[in-house]
Coordinates of C-alpha atoms and ligand atoms in Angstrom, one line a residue:
M2 CA -13.9 -7.0 14.9
A3 CA -13.4 -10.8 14.8
C4 CA -14.4 -12.5 11.6
P5 CA -15.5 -16.0 12.5
F6 CA -17.1 -16.9 9.2
S7 CA -15.0 -17.6 6.1
V8 CA -15.4 -19.1 2.7
T9 CA -12.9 -21.1 0.6
S10 CA -14.1 -22.2 -2.8
R11 CA -14.0 -20.1 -6.0
Q12 CA -17.8 -20.2 -6.2
A13 CA -18.3 -19.1 -2.6
V14 CA -15.9 -16.2 -3.1
C15 CA -17.8 -15.0 -6.2
E16 CA -21.1 -15.4 -4.3
A17 CA -19.8 -13.4 -1.3
L18 CA -18.4 -10.6 -3.5
T19 CA -21.6 -10.2 -5.4
H20 CA -24.0 -10.9 -2.6
R21 CA -26.7 -8.3 -2.2
D22 CA -27.0 -8.9 1.6
L23 CA -23.3 -8.4 2.2
G24 CA -21.8 -5.0 2.5
V25 CA -18.3 -3.5 2.9
R26 CA -19.3 -2.0 6.4
P27 CA -21.7 -3.3 9.1
A28 CA -25.1 -1.6 8.6
H29 CA -25.1 0.0 12.1
E30 CA -21.4 1.2 11.8
P31 CA -20.6 2.9 8.5
V32 CA -17.6 4.5 10.1
P33 CA -15.4 2.7 12.7
P34 CA -16.2 4.1 16.2
A35 CA -12.5 5.1 16.8
L36 CA -12.7 7.4 13.8
L37 CA -15.9 9.2 14.7
A38 CA -15.5 13.0 15.2
T39 CA -11.9 12.9 13.9
P40 CA -10.6 14.3 10.6
A41 CA -10.7 10.7 9.2
H42 CA -14.4 10.5 9.7
P43 CA -15.7 12.5 6.7
I44 CA -12.9 11.0 4.5
F45 CA -13.7 7.4 5.5
A46 CA -17.5 8.0 4.9
S47 CA -16.8 9.3 1.4
L48 CA -14.5 6.5 0.2
V49 CA -15.9 4.5 -2.7
R50 CA -14.4 1.4 -1.1
M51 CA -16.3 1.9 2.1
R52 CA -19.8 2.5 0.8
D53 CA -22.6 0.5 -0.7
D54 CA -25.2 3.3 -1.1
G55 CA -26.8 4.6 -4.3
V56 CA -23.8 7.0 -4.9
Q57 CA -21.2 4.2 -5.1
P58 CA -21.7 3.0 -8.7
E59 CA -21.6 6.6 -10.1
L60 CA -18.6 7.5 -7.9
K61 CA -16.8 4.3 -9.0
A62 CA -17.5 5.1 -12.6
A63 CA -16.1 8.6 -12.2
I64 CA -12.9 7.4 -10.5
G65 CA -12.5 4.7 -13.1
A66 CA -12.9 7.2 -15.9
A67 CA -10.3 9.6 -14.3
L68 CA -7.8 6.7 -13.9
D69 CA -8.5 5.3 -17.4
S70 CA -7.9 8.8 -19.0
F71 CA -4.1 8.2 -18.5
S72 CA -2.3 6.0 -20.9
E73 CA 0.1 3.2 -19.8
D74 CA 2.9 5.3 -21.2
D75 CA 1.9 8.3 -19.1
I76 CA 2.0 6.1 -16.0
R77 CA 5.2 4.5 -17.0
Q78 CA 7.1 7.7 -17.8
T79 CA 5.9 9.4 -14.6
T80 CA 6.8 6.3 -12.5
I81 CA 10.4 6.4 -13.9
K82 CA 10.6 10.2 -13.2
V83 CA 9.4 9.6 -9.6
A84 CA 11.7 6.6 -9.1
Q85 CA 14.7 8.8 -10.0
Q86 CA 13.6 11.4 -7.5
L87 CA 13.3 8.7 -4.8
A88 CA 16.6 6.8 -5.3
T89 CA 19.6 7.3 -7.5
R90 CA 21.2 4.4 -5.6
L91 CA 20.1 2.0 -2.9
S92 CA 22.6 1.0 -0.3
T93 CA 20.5 -0.6 2.5
A94 CA 17.6 -3.0 2.6
E95 CA 15.6 -0.4 4.6
Q96 CA 15.9 2.0 1.7
L97 CA 14.6 -0.6 -0.6
T98 CA 11.6 -1.2 1.6
R99 CA 10.9 2.5 1.8
F100 CA 11.3 2.8 -2.0
N101 CA 8.6 0.1 -2.5
Y102 CA 6.1 1.9 -0.3
S103 CA 7.0 5.3 -1.6
L104 CA 6.9 4.6 -5.3
P105 CA 3.1 4.2 -5.7
I106 CA 2.4 7.0 -3.2
C107 CA 4.8 9.5 -4.9
L108 CA 3.6 8.6 -8.4
L109 CA 0.0 9.5 -7.3
A110 CA 1.4 12.6 -5.5
E111 CA 3.1 13.7 -8.8
M112 CA -0.2 13.2 -10.7
L113 CA -2.4 14.7 -8.1
G114 CA -0.1 17.7 -7.6
V115 CA 1.8 17.4 -4.3
A116 CA 5.2 19.2 -4.4
V117 CA 8.3 17.1 -4.4
R118 CA 9.5 18.7 -1.1
Q119 CA 6.3 17.6 0.7
R120 CA 6.5 14.0 -0.4
D121 CA 8.7 12.4 2.4
A122 CA 6.1 13.7 5.0
L123 CA 3.3 12.6 2.7
V124 CA 4.6 9.0 2.6
D125 CA 4.6 8.9 6.4
E126 CA 1.1 10.4 6.6
V127 CA -0.2 7.8 4.0
M128 CA 1.4 5.0 6.0
D129 CA -0.2 6.2 9.2
F130 CA -3.6 6.7 7.4
V131 CA -3.5 3.1 6.0
R132 CA -3.1 1.7 9.5
C133 CA -6.3 3.4 10.7
I134 CA -8.3 2.2 7.7
A135 CA -7.0 -1.3 7.2
P136 CA -8.5 -4.0 9.6
G137 CA -6.9 -4.6 12.9
G138 CA -5.5 -1.2 13.8
S139 CA -4.5 -0.6 17.5
T140 CA -5.8 2.4 19.5
Q141 CA -2.5 4.3 19.0
Q142 CA -2.6 3.5 15.2
M143 CA -6.2 4.8 15.0
I144 CA -5.1 8.1 16.7
S145 CA -2.1 8.6 14.5
G146 CA -4.1 7.7 11.4
A147 CA -6.8 10.1 12.2
Q148 CA -4.2 12.9 12.7
A149 CA -2.6 12.0 9.4
A150 CA -6.0 12.2 7.7
G151 CA -6.3 15.8 8.7
K152 CA -2.9 16.6 7.2
L153 CA -3.7 14.7 4.0
Q154 CA -6.9 16.7 3.7
I155 CA -5.0 20.0 3.8
R156 CA -2.6 18.7 1.1
M157 CA -5.5 17.7 -1.1
Q158 CA -7.2 21.1 -0.7
Q159 CA -4.2 22.5 -2.6
A160 CA -4.0 19.7 -5.2
D161 CA -4.1 20.9 -8.8
G162 CA -2.3 18.1 -10.7
P163 CA -3.8 16.4 -13.8
L164 CA -5.2 13.4 -12.0
F165 CA -6.8 15.6 -9.3
L166 CA -8.4 17.9 -12.0
R167 CA -9.8 14.8 -13.8
L168 CA -11.1 13.3 -10.6
S169 CA -12.8 16.6 -9.7
L170 CA -14.3 17.0 -13.1
Q171 CA -15.6 13.4 -13.3
I172 CA -16.9 13.4 -9.6
G173 CA -18.3 16.9 -9.8
D174 CA -17.8 17.7 -6.1
R175 CA -14.4 19.0 -4.9
S176 CA -14.6 17.6 -1.3
L177 CA -15.7 14.2 -2.5
A178 CA -12.8 14.2 -5.0
E179 CA -10.4 15.2 -2.2
A180 CA -11.5 12.3 0.0
N181 CA -11.3 9.8 -2.8
A182 CA -7.9 11.1 -3.9
I183 CA -6.7 10.3 -0.4
G184 CA -8.4 6.9 -0.9
L185 CA -6.2 6.3 -4.0
F186 CA -3.1 6.6 -1.8
F187 CA -4.6 4.1 0.7
Q188 CA -5.7 1.7 -2.0
A189 CA -2.4 1.8 -4.0
C190 CA 0.2 1.8 -1.2
E191 CA 0.3 -1.7 0.4
G192 CA -0.8 -3.7 -2.7
T193 CA 1.7 -2.1 -5.0
A194 CA 4.5 -2.3 -2.4
G195 CA 3.6 -6.0 -2.0
L196 CA 3.7 -6.6 -5.8
L197 CA 7.1 -4.9 -6.1
G198 CA 8.7 -6.7 -3.2
Q199 CA 7.3 -10.1 -4.0
T200 CA 8.4 -9.8 -7.6
L201 CA 11.9 -8.8 -6.6
L202 CA 12.1 -11.9 -4.4
L203 CA 10.9 -14.2 -7.3
M204 CA 13.5 -12.5 -9.6
S205 CA 16.3 -13.4 -7.3
H206 CA 15.9 -17.1 -8.0
R207 CA 13.9 -17.3 -11.3
S208 CA 14.8 -16.3 -14.8
E209 CA 11.5 -15.4 -16.4
S210 CA 10.7 -11.8 -17.4
A211 CA 9.7 -9.2 -14.7
E212 CA 6.3 -8.9 -16.5
Y213 CA 5.7 -12.7 -16.2
L214 CA 6.8 -12.8 -12.6
I215 CA 4.4 -9.9 -11.7
S216 CA 1.5 -11.9 -13.2
E217 CA 2.8 -15.0 -11.3
V218 CA 2.7 -13.1 -8.0
L219 CA -0.9 -11.9 -8.8
R220 CA -1.9 -15.5 -9.6
Q221 CA -0.2 -17.3 -6.8
T222 CA 0.3 -15.0 -3.8
P223 CA -1.9 -11.9 -4.2
P224 CA -0.4 -8.9 -2.3
I225 CA -3.9 -8.2 -0.9
H226 CA -4.9 -11.7 0.1
T227 CA -8.2 -11.3 1.9
T228 CA -11.1 -8.8 2.2
R229 CA -14.1 -8.6 4.4
R230 CA -17.8 -8.2 4.1
F231 CA -20.6 -7.8 6.7
A232 CA -24.1 -9.3 6.7
L233 CA -26.6 -6.4 6.2
R234 CA -29.5 -8.7 7.3
D235 CA -30.0 -12.3 8.2
T236 CA -29.1 -14.3 5.1
Q237 CA -27.4 -17.3 3.6
L238 CA -23.9 -17.7 2.1
D239 CA -22.4 -20.9 0.7
G240 CA -25.4 -22.7 1.9
Q241 CA -24.9 -21.6 5.5
A242 CA -26.8 -19.2 7.7
L243 CA -25.4 -15.7 8.4
V244 CA -26.8 -13.4 11.0
K245 CA -27.1 -9.7 10.5
G246 CA -23.9 -7.9 11.4
Q247 CA -21.7 -11.1 11.1
C248 CA -18.3 -10.5 9.5
V249 CA -17.1 -12.8 6.6
T250 CA -13.4 -13.2 5.7
I251 CA -13.1 -13.7 2.0
P252 CA -9.8 -15.1 0.6
L253 CA -8.7 -13.5 -2.7
K254 CA -6.8 -16.7 -3.7
T255 CA -8.6 -20.0 -4.0
A256 CA -7.3 -23.3 -5.3
E257 CA -9.1 -22.6 -8.6
E258 CA -8.6 -18.9 -9.1
S259 CA -6.9 -15.7 -7.9
F260 CA -9.0 -12.6 -7.4
A261 CA -5.9 -10.4 -6.8
F262 CA -7.9 -7.2 -7.7
G263 CA -11.2 -8.3 -6.2
Y264 CA -14.5 -9.1 -8.0
G265 CA -17.9 -7.5 -8.3
V266 CA -18.9 -3.9 -7.6
H267 CA -15.8 -3.2 -5.5
Q268 CA -13.3 -4.6 -7.9
C269 CA -10.1 -2.6 -8.2
P270 CA -10.3 0.1 -10.8
G271 CA -6.5 0.6 -10.6
S272 CA -5.2 -2.8 -11.6
H273 CA -3.5 -1.5 -14.8
W274 CA -1.9 1.3 -12.8
A275 CA -0.6 -1.2 -10.3
K276 CA 0.9 -3.5 -12.9
T277 CA 2.5 -0.6 -14.8
I278 CA 3.9 1.0 -11.6
A279 CA 5.3 -2.3 -10.5
L280 CA 6.9 -3.1 -13.9
A281 CA 8.4 0.4 -14.3
G282 CA 9.7 0.3 -10.7
I283 CA 11.3 -3.1 -11.2
D284 CA 12.9 -2.0 -14.5
Y285 CA 14.3 1.0 -12.7
L286 CA 15.6 -1.0 -9.8
S287 CA 17.2 -3.6 -12.1
A288 CA 19.0 -0.8 -14.0
L289 CA 20.4 0.5 -10.7
N290 CA 22.2 -2.8 -10.2
F291 CA 21.6 -2.8 -6.5
D292 CA 23.4 -5.4 -4.4
P293 CA 21.2 -8.6 -4.4
S294 CA 22.1 -9.2 -0.8
L295 CA 19.6 -6.4 0.1
L296 CA 16.9 -9.0 -0.5
S297 CA 18.4 -11.5 1.9
Y298 CA 16.4 -10.6 5.0
F299 CA 12.8 -9.7 5.1
R300 CA 9.8 -10.0 7.3
W301 CA 6.2 -9.9 6.2
R302 CA 4.4 -6.6 7.0
I303 CA 2.2 -6.9 10.1
S304 CA -1.1 -6.8 8.5
Q305 CA -4.4 -8.8 8.4
N306 CA -4.8 -8.6 4.6
A307 CA -1.6 -7.4 2.9
H308 CA 1.4 -9.6 2.0
V309 CA 4.3 -7.2 1.7
P310 CA 7.9 -8.3 2.3
E311 CA 9.8 -5.7 4.3
F312 CA 13.6 -6.0 3.7
Y313 CA 16.0 -5.2 6.5
T314 CA 19.6 -5.4 7.4
A315 CA 20.4 -8.4 9.5
K316 CA 22.2 -8.0 12.8
E317 CA 25.0 -10.4 13.4
H318 CA 23.8 -14.0 14.4
N319 CA 20.3 -13.3 13.2
N320 CA 19.1 -16.2 11.0
D321 CA 15.6 -14.9 10.3
C322 CA 15.6 -14.8 6.5
G323 CA 11.9 -14.7 6.0
D324 CA 10.0 -17.6 4.4
F325 CA 9.0 -17.3 0.7
Ligands
HEM23 C1 -0.9 -4.4 -6.7 C2 -1.6 -3.4 -6.3 C3 -3.1 -3.4 -6.0 C4 -3.8 -4.5 -5.5 C5 -3.4 -5.9 -5.2 C6 -5.2 -4.0 -5.3 C7 -6.2 -4.7 -4.9 C8 -7.5 -4.3 -4.7 C9 -8.6 -5.1 -4.2 C10 -8.5 -6.6 -3.9 C11 -9.7 -4.3 -4.2 C12 -11.1 -4.8 -3.8 C13 -11.3 -4.7 -2.3 C14 -12.7 -5.3 -1.9 O1 -13.5 -5.7 -2.8 O2 -12.9 -5.4 -0.7 C15 -9.3 -3.0 -4.6 C16 -10.1 -1.9 -4.6 C17 -9.7 -0.7 -5.0 N1 -8.5 -0.3 -5.6 FE1 -6.9 -1.5 -5.8 N2 -5.2 -2.7 -5.7 C18 -4.0 -2.3 -6.1 C19 -3.6 -1.1 -6.6 C20 -4.4 0.0 -6.8 C21 -4.0 1.2 -7.4 C22 -2.6 1.5 -8.0 C23 -5.1 2.0 -7.4 C24 -5.3 3.4 -7.9 C25 -4.5 4.1 -8.7 C26 -6.2 1.3 -6.8 C27 -7.5 1.7 -6.5 C28 -8.5 1.0 -5.9 C29 -9.8 1.6 -5.5 C30 -10.3 3.0 -5.7 C31 -10.6 0.5 -5.0 C32 -12.0 0.6 -4.4 C33 -13.0 0.2 -5.4 C34 -14.4 0.1 -4.9 O3 -14.6 -0.2 -3.7 O4 -15.3 0.2 -5.7 N3 -5.7 0.0 -6.4 N4 -8.0 -3.0 -4.9

């Protein structure tokens, strides 16, 4: 869906993200038509990120409480354990790209209770699912994503890890907990991979600490750089008229402020998880002493809203080094 309306100032971004006449989905289309009657349909409709009904605040509080019940040290130790399972050494740029996407997914898998042997397939399924939920998916991506949703649902039906048990307890409804556990994979994957990749790039030419450079990426080039809202009725935004159904693109970085983790009722409840995973991941990668030339070539992920460098091995005579 085209988004012809956009805002730019800090004040207009705050207004848009707290506007009572703007919703995360168009009023007449709570689920994208391409996902109707597919396994992705009930999952999409259950996601805290995709609803503005009376259940959302309670669901959000339950997910927040489950996430907050783990300490920074729990997350850090588990991230290191998972990083060791993923890579004891990195020899190609493609392996580094895969590591960056896999780390947040496999950390959540470990805590939700998905067996190590299932995780390679799980990463592929999450990557497919992300494509059908994020804006701008092609027909083929919607089909693959919907199939992946079915497989993720089966995996979550067997989940019994500590994060899943706390989500279930807090939410009080197993199938709603399963859908929102799948939602955590979706929410964590591109943002955290972008934070990891962009911080590695900054580290290659700056000497400040990884912790500082992570906050610098979040301040200057947020890995999720835009979000969308839809007018639920005719209304006004930033002094201009909006008609019912109109889509608004909202930048998460303005000249005055960065909203890297959003703002208002849909603000990210996993920001401390994201920063801890990224820092533990960078510390782990730094200790591996991987060849810095793995960072030489990258392209930005094809995405309407995520800024994720994808490292690759250059073929001879290819001067495309990315632009950072
Ligand atoms: C660097 C990594 C991450 C970034 C940049 C990021 C960014 C965001 C942003 C911008 C939103 C708001 C979207 C909107 O208002 O339209 C959001 C929502 C959300 N994020 Fe994150 N996120 C990251 C990692 C995570 C992680 C690791 C988790 C969970 C462990 C998580 C869970 C969520 C959830 C559940 C929502 C939906 C909240 C709601 O709609 O009420 N995120 N995230």
